[in-house]
Structures are given as structure tokens and as C-alpha cells.
Short mmCIF file of C-alpha atoms in Angstrom, two decimals:
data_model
loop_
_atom_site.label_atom_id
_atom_site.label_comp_id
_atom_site.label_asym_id
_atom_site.label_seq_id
_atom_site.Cartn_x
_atom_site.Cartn_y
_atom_site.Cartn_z
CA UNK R 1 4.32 5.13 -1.48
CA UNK R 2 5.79 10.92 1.08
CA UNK R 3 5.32 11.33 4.70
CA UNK R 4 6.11 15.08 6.49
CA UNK R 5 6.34 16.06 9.87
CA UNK R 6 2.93 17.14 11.84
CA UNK R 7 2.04 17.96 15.47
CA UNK R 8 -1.53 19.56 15.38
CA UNK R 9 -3.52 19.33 18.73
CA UNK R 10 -6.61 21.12 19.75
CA UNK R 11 -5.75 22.48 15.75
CA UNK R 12 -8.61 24.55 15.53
CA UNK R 13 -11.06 24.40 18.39
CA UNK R 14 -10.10 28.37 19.17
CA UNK R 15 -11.02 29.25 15.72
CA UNK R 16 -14.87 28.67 16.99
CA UNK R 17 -14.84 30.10 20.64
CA UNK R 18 -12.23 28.44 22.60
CA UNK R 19 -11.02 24.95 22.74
CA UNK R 20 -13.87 22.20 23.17
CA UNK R 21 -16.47 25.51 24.08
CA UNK R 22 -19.63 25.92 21.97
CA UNK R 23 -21.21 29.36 22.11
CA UNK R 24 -23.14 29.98 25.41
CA UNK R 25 -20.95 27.61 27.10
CA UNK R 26 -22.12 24.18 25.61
CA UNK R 27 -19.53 21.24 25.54
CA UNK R 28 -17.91 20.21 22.24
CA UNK R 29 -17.56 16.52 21.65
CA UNK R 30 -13.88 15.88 21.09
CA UNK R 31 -13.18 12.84 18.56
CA UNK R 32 -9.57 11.62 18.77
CA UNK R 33 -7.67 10.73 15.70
CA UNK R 34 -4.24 8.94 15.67
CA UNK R 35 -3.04 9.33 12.09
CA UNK R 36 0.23 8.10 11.48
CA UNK R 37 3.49 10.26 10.47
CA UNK R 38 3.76 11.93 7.44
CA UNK R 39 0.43 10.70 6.04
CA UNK R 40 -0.76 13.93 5.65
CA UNK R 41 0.81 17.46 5.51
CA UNK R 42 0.18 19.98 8.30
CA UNK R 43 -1.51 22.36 5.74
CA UNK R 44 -4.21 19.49 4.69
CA UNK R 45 -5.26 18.82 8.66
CA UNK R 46 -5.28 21.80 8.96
CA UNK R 47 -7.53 22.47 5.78
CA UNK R 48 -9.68 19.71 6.42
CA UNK R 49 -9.69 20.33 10.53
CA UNK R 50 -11.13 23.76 10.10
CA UNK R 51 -13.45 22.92 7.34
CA UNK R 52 -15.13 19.75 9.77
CA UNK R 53 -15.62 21.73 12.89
CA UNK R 54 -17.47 24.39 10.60
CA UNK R 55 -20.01 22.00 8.96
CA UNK R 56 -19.88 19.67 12.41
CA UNK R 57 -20.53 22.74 15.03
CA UNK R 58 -20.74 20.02 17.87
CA UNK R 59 -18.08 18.32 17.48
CA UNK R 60 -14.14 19.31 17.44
CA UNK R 61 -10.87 17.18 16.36
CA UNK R 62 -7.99 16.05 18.23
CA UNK R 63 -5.20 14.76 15.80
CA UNK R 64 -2.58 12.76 17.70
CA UNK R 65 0.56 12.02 15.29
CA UNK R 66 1.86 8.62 15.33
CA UNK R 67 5.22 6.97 14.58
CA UNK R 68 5.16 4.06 12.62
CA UNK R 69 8.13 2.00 15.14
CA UNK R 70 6.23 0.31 17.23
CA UNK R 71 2.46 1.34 16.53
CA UNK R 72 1.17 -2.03 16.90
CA UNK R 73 1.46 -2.83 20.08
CA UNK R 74 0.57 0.80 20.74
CA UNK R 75 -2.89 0.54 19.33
CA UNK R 76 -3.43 -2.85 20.40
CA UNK R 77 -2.83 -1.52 24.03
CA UNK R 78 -5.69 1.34 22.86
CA UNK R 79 -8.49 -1.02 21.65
CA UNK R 80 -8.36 -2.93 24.71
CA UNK R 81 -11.60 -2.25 27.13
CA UNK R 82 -11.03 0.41 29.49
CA UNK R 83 -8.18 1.81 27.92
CA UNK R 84 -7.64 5.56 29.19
CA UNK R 85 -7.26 8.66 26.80
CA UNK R 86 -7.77 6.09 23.60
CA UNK R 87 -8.31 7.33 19.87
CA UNK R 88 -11.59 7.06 18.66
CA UNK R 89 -10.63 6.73 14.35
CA UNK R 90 -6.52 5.08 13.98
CA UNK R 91 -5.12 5.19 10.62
CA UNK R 92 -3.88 1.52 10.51
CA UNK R 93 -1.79 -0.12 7.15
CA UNK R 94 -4.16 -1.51 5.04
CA UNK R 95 -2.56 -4.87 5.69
CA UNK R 96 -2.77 -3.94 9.58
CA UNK R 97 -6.56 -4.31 10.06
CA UNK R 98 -6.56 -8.35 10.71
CA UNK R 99 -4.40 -7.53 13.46
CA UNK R 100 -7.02 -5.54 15.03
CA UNK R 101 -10.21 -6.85 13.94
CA UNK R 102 -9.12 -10.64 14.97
CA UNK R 103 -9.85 -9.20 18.66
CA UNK R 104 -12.92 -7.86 17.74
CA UNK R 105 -12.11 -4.55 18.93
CA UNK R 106 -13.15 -2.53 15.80
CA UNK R 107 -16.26 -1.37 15.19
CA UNK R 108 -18.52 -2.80 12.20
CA UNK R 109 -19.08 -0.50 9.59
CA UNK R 110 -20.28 -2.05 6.58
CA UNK R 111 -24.14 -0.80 6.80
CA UNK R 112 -21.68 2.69 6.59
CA UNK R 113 -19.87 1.55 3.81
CA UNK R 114 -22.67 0.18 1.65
CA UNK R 115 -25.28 2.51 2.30
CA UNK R 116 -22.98 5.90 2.08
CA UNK R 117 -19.75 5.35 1.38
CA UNK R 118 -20.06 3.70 -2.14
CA UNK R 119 -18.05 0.44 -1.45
CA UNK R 120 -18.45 -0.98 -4.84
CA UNK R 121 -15.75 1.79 -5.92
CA UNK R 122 -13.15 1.30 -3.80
CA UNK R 123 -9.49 0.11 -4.60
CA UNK R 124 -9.48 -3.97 -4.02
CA UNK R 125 -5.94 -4.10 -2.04
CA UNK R 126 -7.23 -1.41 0.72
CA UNK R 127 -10.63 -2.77 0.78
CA UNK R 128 -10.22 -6.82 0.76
CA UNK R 129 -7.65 -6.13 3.83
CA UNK R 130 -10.06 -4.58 5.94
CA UNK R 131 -12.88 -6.69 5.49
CA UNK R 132 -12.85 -9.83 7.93
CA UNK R 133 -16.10 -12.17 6.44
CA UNK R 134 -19.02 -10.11 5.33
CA UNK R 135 -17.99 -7.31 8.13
CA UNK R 136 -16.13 -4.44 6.73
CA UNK R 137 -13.89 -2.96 9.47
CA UNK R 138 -11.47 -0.64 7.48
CA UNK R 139 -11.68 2.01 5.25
CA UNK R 140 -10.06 3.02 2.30
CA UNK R 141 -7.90 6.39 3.05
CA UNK R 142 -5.68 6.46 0.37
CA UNK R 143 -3.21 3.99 -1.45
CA UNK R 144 0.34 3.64 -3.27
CA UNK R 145 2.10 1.04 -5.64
CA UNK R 146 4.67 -0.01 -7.29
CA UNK R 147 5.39 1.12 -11.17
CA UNK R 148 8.01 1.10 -13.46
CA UNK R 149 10.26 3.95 -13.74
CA UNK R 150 12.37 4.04 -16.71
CA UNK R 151 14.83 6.44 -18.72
CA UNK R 152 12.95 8.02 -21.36
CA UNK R 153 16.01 8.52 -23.13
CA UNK R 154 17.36 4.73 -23.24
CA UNK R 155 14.39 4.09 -24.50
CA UNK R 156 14.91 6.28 -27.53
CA UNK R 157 18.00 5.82 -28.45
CA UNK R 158 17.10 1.96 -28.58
CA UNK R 159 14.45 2.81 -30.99
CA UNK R 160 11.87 1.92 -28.42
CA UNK R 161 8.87 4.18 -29.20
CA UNK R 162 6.36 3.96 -25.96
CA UNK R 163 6.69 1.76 -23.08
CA UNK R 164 5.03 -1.86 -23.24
CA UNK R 165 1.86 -2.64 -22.44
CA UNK R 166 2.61 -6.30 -22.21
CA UNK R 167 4.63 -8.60 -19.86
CA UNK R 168 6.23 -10.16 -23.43
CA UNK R 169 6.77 -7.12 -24.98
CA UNK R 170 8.30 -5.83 -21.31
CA UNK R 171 10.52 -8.85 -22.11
CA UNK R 172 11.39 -8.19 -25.38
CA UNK R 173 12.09 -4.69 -24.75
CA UNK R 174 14.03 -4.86 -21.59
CA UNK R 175 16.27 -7.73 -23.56
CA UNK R 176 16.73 -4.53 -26.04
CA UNK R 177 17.95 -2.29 -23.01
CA UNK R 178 20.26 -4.85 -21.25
CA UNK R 179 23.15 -4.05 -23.73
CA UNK R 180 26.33 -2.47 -23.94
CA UNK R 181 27.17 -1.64 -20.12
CA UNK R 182 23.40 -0.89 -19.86
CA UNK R 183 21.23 -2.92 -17.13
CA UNK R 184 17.99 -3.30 -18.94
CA UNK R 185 16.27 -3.33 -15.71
CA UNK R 186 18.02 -3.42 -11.42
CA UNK R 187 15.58 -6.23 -10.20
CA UNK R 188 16.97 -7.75 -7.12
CA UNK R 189 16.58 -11.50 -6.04
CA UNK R 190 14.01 -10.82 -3.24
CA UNK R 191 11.56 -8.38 -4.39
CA UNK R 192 8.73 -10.67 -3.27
CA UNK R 193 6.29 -7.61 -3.66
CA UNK R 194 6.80 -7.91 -7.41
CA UNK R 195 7.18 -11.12 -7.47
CA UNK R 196 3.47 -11.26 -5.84
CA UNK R 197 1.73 -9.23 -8.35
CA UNK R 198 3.49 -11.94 -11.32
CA UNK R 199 1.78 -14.55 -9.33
CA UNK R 200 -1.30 -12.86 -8.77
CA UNK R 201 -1.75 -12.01 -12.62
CA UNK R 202 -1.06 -16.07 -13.18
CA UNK R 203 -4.04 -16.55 -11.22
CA UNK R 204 -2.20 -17.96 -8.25
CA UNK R 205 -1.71 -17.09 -4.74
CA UNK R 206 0.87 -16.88 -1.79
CA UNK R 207 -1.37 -18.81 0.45
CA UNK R 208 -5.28 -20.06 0.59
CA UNK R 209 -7.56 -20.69 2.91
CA UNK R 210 -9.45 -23.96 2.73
CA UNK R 211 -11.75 -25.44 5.75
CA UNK R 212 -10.44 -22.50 8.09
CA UNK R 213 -6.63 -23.12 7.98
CA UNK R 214 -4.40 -21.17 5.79
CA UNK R 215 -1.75 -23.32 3.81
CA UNK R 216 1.15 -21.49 1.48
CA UNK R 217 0.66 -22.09 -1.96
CA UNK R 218 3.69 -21.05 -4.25
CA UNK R 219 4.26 -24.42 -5.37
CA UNK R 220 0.81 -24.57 -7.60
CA UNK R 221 1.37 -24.37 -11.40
CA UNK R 222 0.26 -20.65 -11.29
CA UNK R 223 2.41 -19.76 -8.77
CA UNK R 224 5.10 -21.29 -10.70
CA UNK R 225 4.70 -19.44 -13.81
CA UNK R 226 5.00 -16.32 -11.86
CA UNK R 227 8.09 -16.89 -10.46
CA UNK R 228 9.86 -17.98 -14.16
CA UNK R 229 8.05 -14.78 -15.40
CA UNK R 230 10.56 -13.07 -12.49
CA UNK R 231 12.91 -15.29 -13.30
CA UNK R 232 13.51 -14.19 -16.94
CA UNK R 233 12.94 -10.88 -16.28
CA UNK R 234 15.06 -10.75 -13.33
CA UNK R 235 18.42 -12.32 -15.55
CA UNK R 236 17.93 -8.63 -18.31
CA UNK R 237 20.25 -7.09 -15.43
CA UNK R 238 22.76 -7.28 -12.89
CA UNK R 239 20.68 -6.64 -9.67
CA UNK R 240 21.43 -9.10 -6.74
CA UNK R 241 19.97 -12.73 -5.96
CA UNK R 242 20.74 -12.93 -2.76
CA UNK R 243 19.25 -9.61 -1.39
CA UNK R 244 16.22 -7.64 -1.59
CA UNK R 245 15.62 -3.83 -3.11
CA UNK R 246 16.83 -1.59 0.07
CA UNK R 247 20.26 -3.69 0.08
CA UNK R 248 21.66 -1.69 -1.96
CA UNK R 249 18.84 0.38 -2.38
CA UNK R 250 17.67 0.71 -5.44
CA UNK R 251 17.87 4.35 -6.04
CA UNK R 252 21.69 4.67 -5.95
CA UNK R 253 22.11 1.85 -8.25
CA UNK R 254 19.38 3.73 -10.78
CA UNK R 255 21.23 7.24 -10.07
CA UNK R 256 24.64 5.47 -11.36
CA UNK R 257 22.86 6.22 -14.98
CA UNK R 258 23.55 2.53 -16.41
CA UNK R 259 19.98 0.86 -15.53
CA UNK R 260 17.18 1.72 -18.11
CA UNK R 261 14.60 0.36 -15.54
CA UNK R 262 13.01 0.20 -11.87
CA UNK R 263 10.13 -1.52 -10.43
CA UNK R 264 9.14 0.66 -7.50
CA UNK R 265 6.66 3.62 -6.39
CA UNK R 266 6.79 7.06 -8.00
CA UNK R 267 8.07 8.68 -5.48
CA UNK R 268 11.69 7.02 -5.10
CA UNK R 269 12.28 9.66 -8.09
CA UNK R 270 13.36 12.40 -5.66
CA UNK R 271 15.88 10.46 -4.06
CA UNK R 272 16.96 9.32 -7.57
CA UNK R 273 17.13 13.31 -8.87
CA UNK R 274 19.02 14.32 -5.14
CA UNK R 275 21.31 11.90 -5.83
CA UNK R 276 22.08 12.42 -9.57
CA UNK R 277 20.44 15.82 -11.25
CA UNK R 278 21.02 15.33 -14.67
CA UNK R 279 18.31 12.61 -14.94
CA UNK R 280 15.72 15.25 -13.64
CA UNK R 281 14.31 15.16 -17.25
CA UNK R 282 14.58 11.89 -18.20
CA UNK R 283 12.49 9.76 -16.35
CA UNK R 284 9.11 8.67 -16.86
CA UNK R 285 6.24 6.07 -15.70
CA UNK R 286 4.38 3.13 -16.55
CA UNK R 287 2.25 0.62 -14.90
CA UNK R 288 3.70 -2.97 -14.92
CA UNK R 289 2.55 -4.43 -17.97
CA UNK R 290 0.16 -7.64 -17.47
CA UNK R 291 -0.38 -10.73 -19.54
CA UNK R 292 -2.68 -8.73 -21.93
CA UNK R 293 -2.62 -5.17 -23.43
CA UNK R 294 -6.24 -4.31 -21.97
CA UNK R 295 -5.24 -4.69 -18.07
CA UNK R 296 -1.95 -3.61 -16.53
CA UNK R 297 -0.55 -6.14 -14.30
CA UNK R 298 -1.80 -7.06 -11.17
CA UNK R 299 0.43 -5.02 -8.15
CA UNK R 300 0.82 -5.14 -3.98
CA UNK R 301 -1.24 -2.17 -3.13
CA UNK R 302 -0.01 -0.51 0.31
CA UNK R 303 -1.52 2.59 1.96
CA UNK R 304 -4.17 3.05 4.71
CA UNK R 305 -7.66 2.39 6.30
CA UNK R 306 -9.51 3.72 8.92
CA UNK R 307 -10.60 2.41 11.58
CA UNK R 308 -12.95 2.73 14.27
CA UNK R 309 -11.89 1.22 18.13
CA UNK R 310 -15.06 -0.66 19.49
CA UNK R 311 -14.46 1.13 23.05
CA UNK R 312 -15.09 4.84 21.56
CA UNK R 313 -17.07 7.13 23.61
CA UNK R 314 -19.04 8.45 20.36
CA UNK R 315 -19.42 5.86 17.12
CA UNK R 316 -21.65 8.44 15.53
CA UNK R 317 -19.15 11.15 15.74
CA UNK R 318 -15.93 8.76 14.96
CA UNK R 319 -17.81 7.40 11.73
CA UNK R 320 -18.76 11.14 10.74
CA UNK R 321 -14.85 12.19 11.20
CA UNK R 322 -13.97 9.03 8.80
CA UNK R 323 -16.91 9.84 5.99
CA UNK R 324 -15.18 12.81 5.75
CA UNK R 325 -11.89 12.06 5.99
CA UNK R 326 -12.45 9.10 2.69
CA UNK R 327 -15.48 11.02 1.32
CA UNK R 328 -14.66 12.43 -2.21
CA UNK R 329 -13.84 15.60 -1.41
CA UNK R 330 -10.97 15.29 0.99
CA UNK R 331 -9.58 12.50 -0.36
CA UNK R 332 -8.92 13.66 -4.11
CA UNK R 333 -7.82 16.86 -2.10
CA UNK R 334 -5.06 14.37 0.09
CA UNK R 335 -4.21 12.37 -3.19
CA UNK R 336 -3.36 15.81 -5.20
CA UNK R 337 -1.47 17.32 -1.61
CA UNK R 338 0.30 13.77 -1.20
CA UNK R 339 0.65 12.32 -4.74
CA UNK R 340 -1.57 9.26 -3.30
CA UNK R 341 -3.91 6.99 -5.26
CA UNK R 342 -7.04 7.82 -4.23
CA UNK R 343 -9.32 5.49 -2.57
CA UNK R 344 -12.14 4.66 -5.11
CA UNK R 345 -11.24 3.86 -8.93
CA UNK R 346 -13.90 6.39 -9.77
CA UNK R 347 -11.52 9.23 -8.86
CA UNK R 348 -8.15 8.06 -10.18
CA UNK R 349 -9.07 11.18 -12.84
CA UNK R 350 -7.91 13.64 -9.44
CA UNK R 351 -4.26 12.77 -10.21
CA UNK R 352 -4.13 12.11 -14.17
CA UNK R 353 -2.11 15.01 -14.73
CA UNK R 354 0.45 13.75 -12.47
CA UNK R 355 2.36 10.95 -14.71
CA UNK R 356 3.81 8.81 -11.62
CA UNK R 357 0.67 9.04 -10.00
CA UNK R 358 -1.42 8.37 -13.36
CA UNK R 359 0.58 5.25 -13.65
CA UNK R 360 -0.11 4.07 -10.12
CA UNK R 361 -3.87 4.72 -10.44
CA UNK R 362 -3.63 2.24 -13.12
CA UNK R 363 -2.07 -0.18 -11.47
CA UNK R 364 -4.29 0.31 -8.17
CA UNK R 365 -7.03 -0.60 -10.11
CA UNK R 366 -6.13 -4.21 -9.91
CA UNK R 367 -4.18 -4.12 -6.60
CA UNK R 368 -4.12 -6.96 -4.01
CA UNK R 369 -3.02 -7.15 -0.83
CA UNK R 370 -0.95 -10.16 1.32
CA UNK R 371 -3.50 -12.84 2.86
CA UNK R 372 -5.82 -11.68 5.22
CA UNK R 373 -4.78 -13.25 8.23
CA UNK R 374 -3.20 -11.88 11.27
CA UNK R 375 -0.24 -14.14 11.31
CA UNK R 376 0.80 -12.96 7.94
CA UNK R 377 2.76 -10.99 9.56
CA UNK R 378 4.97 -13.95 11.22
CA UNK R 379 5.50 -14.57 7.07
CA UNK R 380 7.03 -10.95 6.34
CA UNK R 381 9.10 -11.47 10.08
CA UNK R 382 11.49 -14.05 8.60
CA UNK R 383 10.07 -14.52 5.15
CA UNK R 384 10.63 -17.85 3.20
CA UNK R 385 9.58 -16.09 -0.27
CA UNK R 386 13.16 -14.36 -0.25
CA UNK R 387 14.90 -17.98 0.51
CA UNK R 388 12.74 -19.38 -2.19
CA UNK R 389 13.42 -16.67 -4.75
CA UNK R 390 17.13 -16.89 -3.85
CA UNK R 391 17.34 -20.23 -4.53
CA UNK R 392 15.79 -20.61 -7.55
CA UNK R 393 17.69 -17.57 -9.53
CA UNK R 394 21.01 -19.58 -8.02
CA UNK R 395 19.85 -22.85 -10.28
CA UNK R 396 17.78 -24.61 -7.53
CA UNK R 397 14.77 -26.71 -9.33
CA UNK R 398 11.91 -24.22 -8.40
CA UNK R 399 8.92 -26.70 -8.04
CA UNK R 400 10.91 -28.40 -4.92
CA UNK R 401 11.92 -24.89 -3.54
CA UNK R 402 8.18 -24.12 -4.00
CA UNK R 403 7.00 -26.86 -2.22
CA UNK R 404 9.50 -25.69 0.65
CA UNK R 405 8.50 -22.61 0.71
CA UNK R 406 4.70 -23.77 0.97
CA UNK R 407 5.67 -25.65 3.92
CA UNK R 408 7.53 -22.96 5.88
CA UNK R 409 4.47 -20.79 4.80
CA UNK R 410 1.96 -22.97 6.11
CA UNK R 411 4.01 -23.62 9.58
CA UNK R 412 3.65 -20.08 10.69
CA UNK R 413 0.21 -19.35 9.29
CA UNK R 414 -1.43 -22.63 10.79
CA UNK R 415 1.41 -24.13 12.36
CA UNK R 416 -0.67 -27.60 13.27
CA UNK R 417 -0.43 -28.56 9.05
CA UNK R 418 3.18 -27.12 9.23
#
């Protein structure tokens, strides 16, 4: 779900009357923004930069580029009282924001987000994340997901005549595909992200919350369906049990020209094209198909929020820099520039002419996100889901690997019930 190289600092403070001057020698307020690398080009800050400081006279922008390696303890070390030279407005993951708010070290903005922001339009897998309770602590910046990206061309010549809109037409087609030295689709063993949206769209869940304690729940019927639904799917090809989609990664095995399908986001097309140019024209887009023609299947939806650090000099001027930044304007400008989902469904028309982005919009519109709880992340460290999934496309009975699974789940989320 992209990312290009940006230093801007004091960007466009001279473009007034000298950095952090006001006319007739009045101080400019300086918000500091950490936004992360290659979230935005250097052409959009500097679009949106100059256009802020001319409708916000007072107040002037300090974008600090961050790397990704090692940002979390970075910004931890920022929201912490007292801390010197800290941003005022982070861009955080989406999935990020319980990692922050759990120390209540973000500022509260949901009288922001309900009174001006129009909340009630916002994508579900950036929004739900940032929310801890009834207190909304992140917001939506922009958002990307996976799709299917097949070859237009297999498709034809197996007399397939649009893509499904179905998971059992998916099935039936892909079964079509996955003949003569053709993969039908490269799904390897451990592509729990996928394998999360299946179980979402089943009506299950990766782990619940009950009385205050998280417990894993892959082993509930739901949760079970999903993973036969990857199951069968997974078997119309020859991608690998034991390993997830970057081992190989996926875009080699697609650019070898003998897989008709990929589940991943638009944008792994350029490394497909770079690494084999005759498919340039022959690749298109749709959303995962869900159970019914109506909805398209329910997908992990990554991107960003915005946050605000509880220890800012200025809250008025840090929540004025993020209405901008995730009002309409700028963000249908940062979805076109970035071939992002924006963050509201109510502007997923910005990027229709775009088909990989079209596609994703689609998908967005039912997005989740992993549980909201801090220690998810000790999950995704050494995840059991992959183990599980392994297992059960070796032969393993999948309602005692579930139930396995569960467990491991529940020992590092609430590691009393473990």
C-alpha cells in the first residue's frame, strides 16, 4: 500500500517574510509534524505547506521525515512529559495508535471528529484502530489494501468473461485457471492478512474481548470456515505452505508469466512490470470477491492516522494542521498524488479512474483492522496464525490446530488465561 524520499524543513516559512517572522516582527507559531517516509511526495508538502501558512497567517509548519525502523520507540520517547523538541501531529500506522493511546499520551479528539470532521464517513479499518472506548484518538489520513491482480489475458483465453464477484465463483474460476502449467492463483501458506479478511467475512474474529481480557478466537465455527475457504482456494496453485508472501516474494513468482492470479495491493504491479515488461498490458484489478455479489469481501485495511501528543505546546494549532491535512481537499489531492484510498467512503469517487485504486476503494469500504489492543503486536512478533495455517494445509485436523492457535493467541494478549 508508494513511499518517496522527502526532507522539507522550515518548507515555506520564507515564502511569507522569513522563517517563523510575521510582518512587523510578530512570532509565528511553529507546529511540528513527524510524517513518516514516503507517505507523501515532496511536491504535495510542499503544495499543501504553502497553501496552510497562506490561509493560517499565524501559524507555520515544520515537517520532520521519519523512518519507519524503529519509530516506535522513537515516538514513545516523544509523548512522554517533558520531552524536548517533540512533534506536535505524528503520522502513526493505523494499527499503531493503541500503542500510544494505552499511555494516555494522545490527545482526545472526538468532539473534533464528530462535530467537523464527519466521522460517520470514514473508512472502518483506520477509524476502529484509533478509537480506544468512546475516545477517538486517531485520524484517518489515508489507507491501502489488498486486491486481486490477475492476467486479463488468462482470463480470456479460458473463456472467462469478467472477474467474479463471488468467493464461489472466485473458486470456480480460479479451478478454470489452475490448468495446463498455469497456477490459477500464487497464494502462499501464511498469508494471514488474507486469511483475516476470509474470517472476518464468516463473521468471526482473530481474538475477542470479553470482561476486559482478550482471548484468540480462530477455533470458533466462523473462524473455521474461513480458514477451509483459504484452504481450497489456497490448493488452485503451487504457492508455498510453509512460508508467507515476501519468501519468495510474490512478484517474481507472478512475473514468471505462469500464475493467472495475486492477492496483494495495487501497487506490487510496478515491481511485477520492472521485472517482466511484456505483462505491462495485461494486468488488471478486482476487489476480493465476498460471500455475496452485493459486497466485496471483507479486507485488512493498512495506512495511517494522525495523531495528536498530549504534551503539545498548541492543541488548537496541532488539530487545525490535522483538519487540514484529512479534510477533503488535501486528502483526495494525496490519494490522486499517492494512489491511496482516501479516508472517508464518500470520496472513493477521487480515484475511480484509477482501476487498482478503484478496486481498493471497494474493498476499503469494508476494511478491518487487527484487534485493538497494544499487545497485538506481541501476536505479529512471533505469530501463531502462520504455524496454524501451516499446519493445517500439511493435513493437520484444523479445529485442534485452531484451538492451539487460540491458546498461543490468548497467552500473549492476556497472558494470565494463557
Amino acid at each position: 500500500m508508494r513511499r518517496r524520499l522527502i526532507a522539507l524543513l522550515c518548507v515555506t516559512g520564507s515564502l511569507v517574510s522569513g522563517c517563523g517572522m510575521l510582518p512587523g516582527g510578530h512570532d509565528r507559531k511553529t507546529v511540528t509534524v513527524w510524517l513518516m517516509k514516503d507517505s507523501a511526495s515532496k511536491d504535495f508538502l510542499h503544495r499543501f505547506t504553502e497553501d496552510f501558512e497562506r490561509a493560517h497567517a499565524e501559524l507555520r509548519l515544520d515537517l520532520r521525515i521519519q523512518e519507519w525502523t524503529g519509530i516506535v520507540e522513537k515516538v514513545r520517547a516523544a509523548l512522554k512529559p517533558g520531552a524536548a523538541d517533540g512533534p506536535d501531529v505524528i503520522e502513526v500506522g493505523n494499527t499503531q495508535v493503541p500503542l500510544y493511546a494505552d499511555d494516555g499520551r494522545l490527545v482526545d479528539l472526538t468532539l473534533e471528529s464528530m462535530r467537523d470532521w464527519g466521522k460517520d464517513k470514514w473508512l472502518p479499518g483506520l477509524a476502529q484502530p484509533g478509537r480506544d472506548g468512546n475516545k477517538q484518538y486517531g485520524i484517518p489520513w489515508y489507507a491501502a489494501n489488498r486486491v486481486v491482480i490477475y492476467r486479463k489475458d488468462m482470463f480470456e483465453r479460458a473463456g472467462i468473461t469478467r472477474p467474479p464477484r463471488t468467493r464461489d465463483e472466485w473458486l470456480a474460476d480460479t479451478g478454470t485457471l489452475d490448468s495446463g502449467g498455469t497456477q490459477g492463483i500464487y497464494l502462499a501458506g501464511q498469508d494471514w492478512y488474507t486469511l483475516s479478511g476470509f474470517i472476518w467475512d464468516e463473521g468471526g474474529e482473530l481474538a475477542r474481548e470479553k470482561d476486559y481480557e482478550w482471548q484468540g478466537t480462530l477455533d470458533t465455527p466462523a473462524a473455521l470456515r474461513g480458514m477451509d475457504f483459504y484452504r481450497r482456494l489456497q490448493a488452485l496453485g503451487e504457492g508455498p505452505v510453509d512460508a508467507d508472501e515476501e519468501h519468495p516474494p510474490q512478484a517474481g513468482v507472478f512475473a514468471g508469466g505462469k500464475v493467472a492470479q495475486i492477492i496483494a495491493v495495487p501497487g506490487l504491479v510496478q515491481s511485477i512490470v520492472r521485472q517482466n515488461p511484456d505483462l505491462k498490458d495485461k494486468l488488471g484489478f478486482f476487489p476480493v470477491p465476498g460471500r455475496t455479489a452485493g459486497r466485496p469481501g471483507t479486507v485488512f485495511t493498512g495506512g495511517s492516522d494522525l495523531v495528536v501528543a498530549q504534551n503539545t505546546d498548541d492543541q488548537f494549532a496541532a488539530t487545525t494542521v490535522v483538519g487540514a491535512l484529512t479534510g477533503a481537499k488535501w486528502d483526495t489531492e494525496l490519494a490522486r498524488t499517492m494512489n491511496y484510498v482516501p479516508n472517508k467512503t464518500s470520496l472513493a469517487g477521487a480515484v475511480a479512474d484509477e482501476d487498482g485504486v478503484a478496486a481498493m476503494a471497494a474493498g476499503a469500504a469494508h476494511g478491518r483492522a487487527t484487534p485493538n489492543t497494544p499487545q497485538w503486536a506481541d501476536v505479529e512478533a512471533d505469530n501463531p496464525i502462520k504455524e496454524y495455517m501451516t499446519r493445517v494445509l500439511k493435513g493437520a485436523d484444523p479445529a485442534a490446530q485452531a484451538r492451539k492457535a487460540s491458546r498461543a493467541i490468548t497467552g500473549k494478549l492476556a497472558p494470565d488465561l494463557g
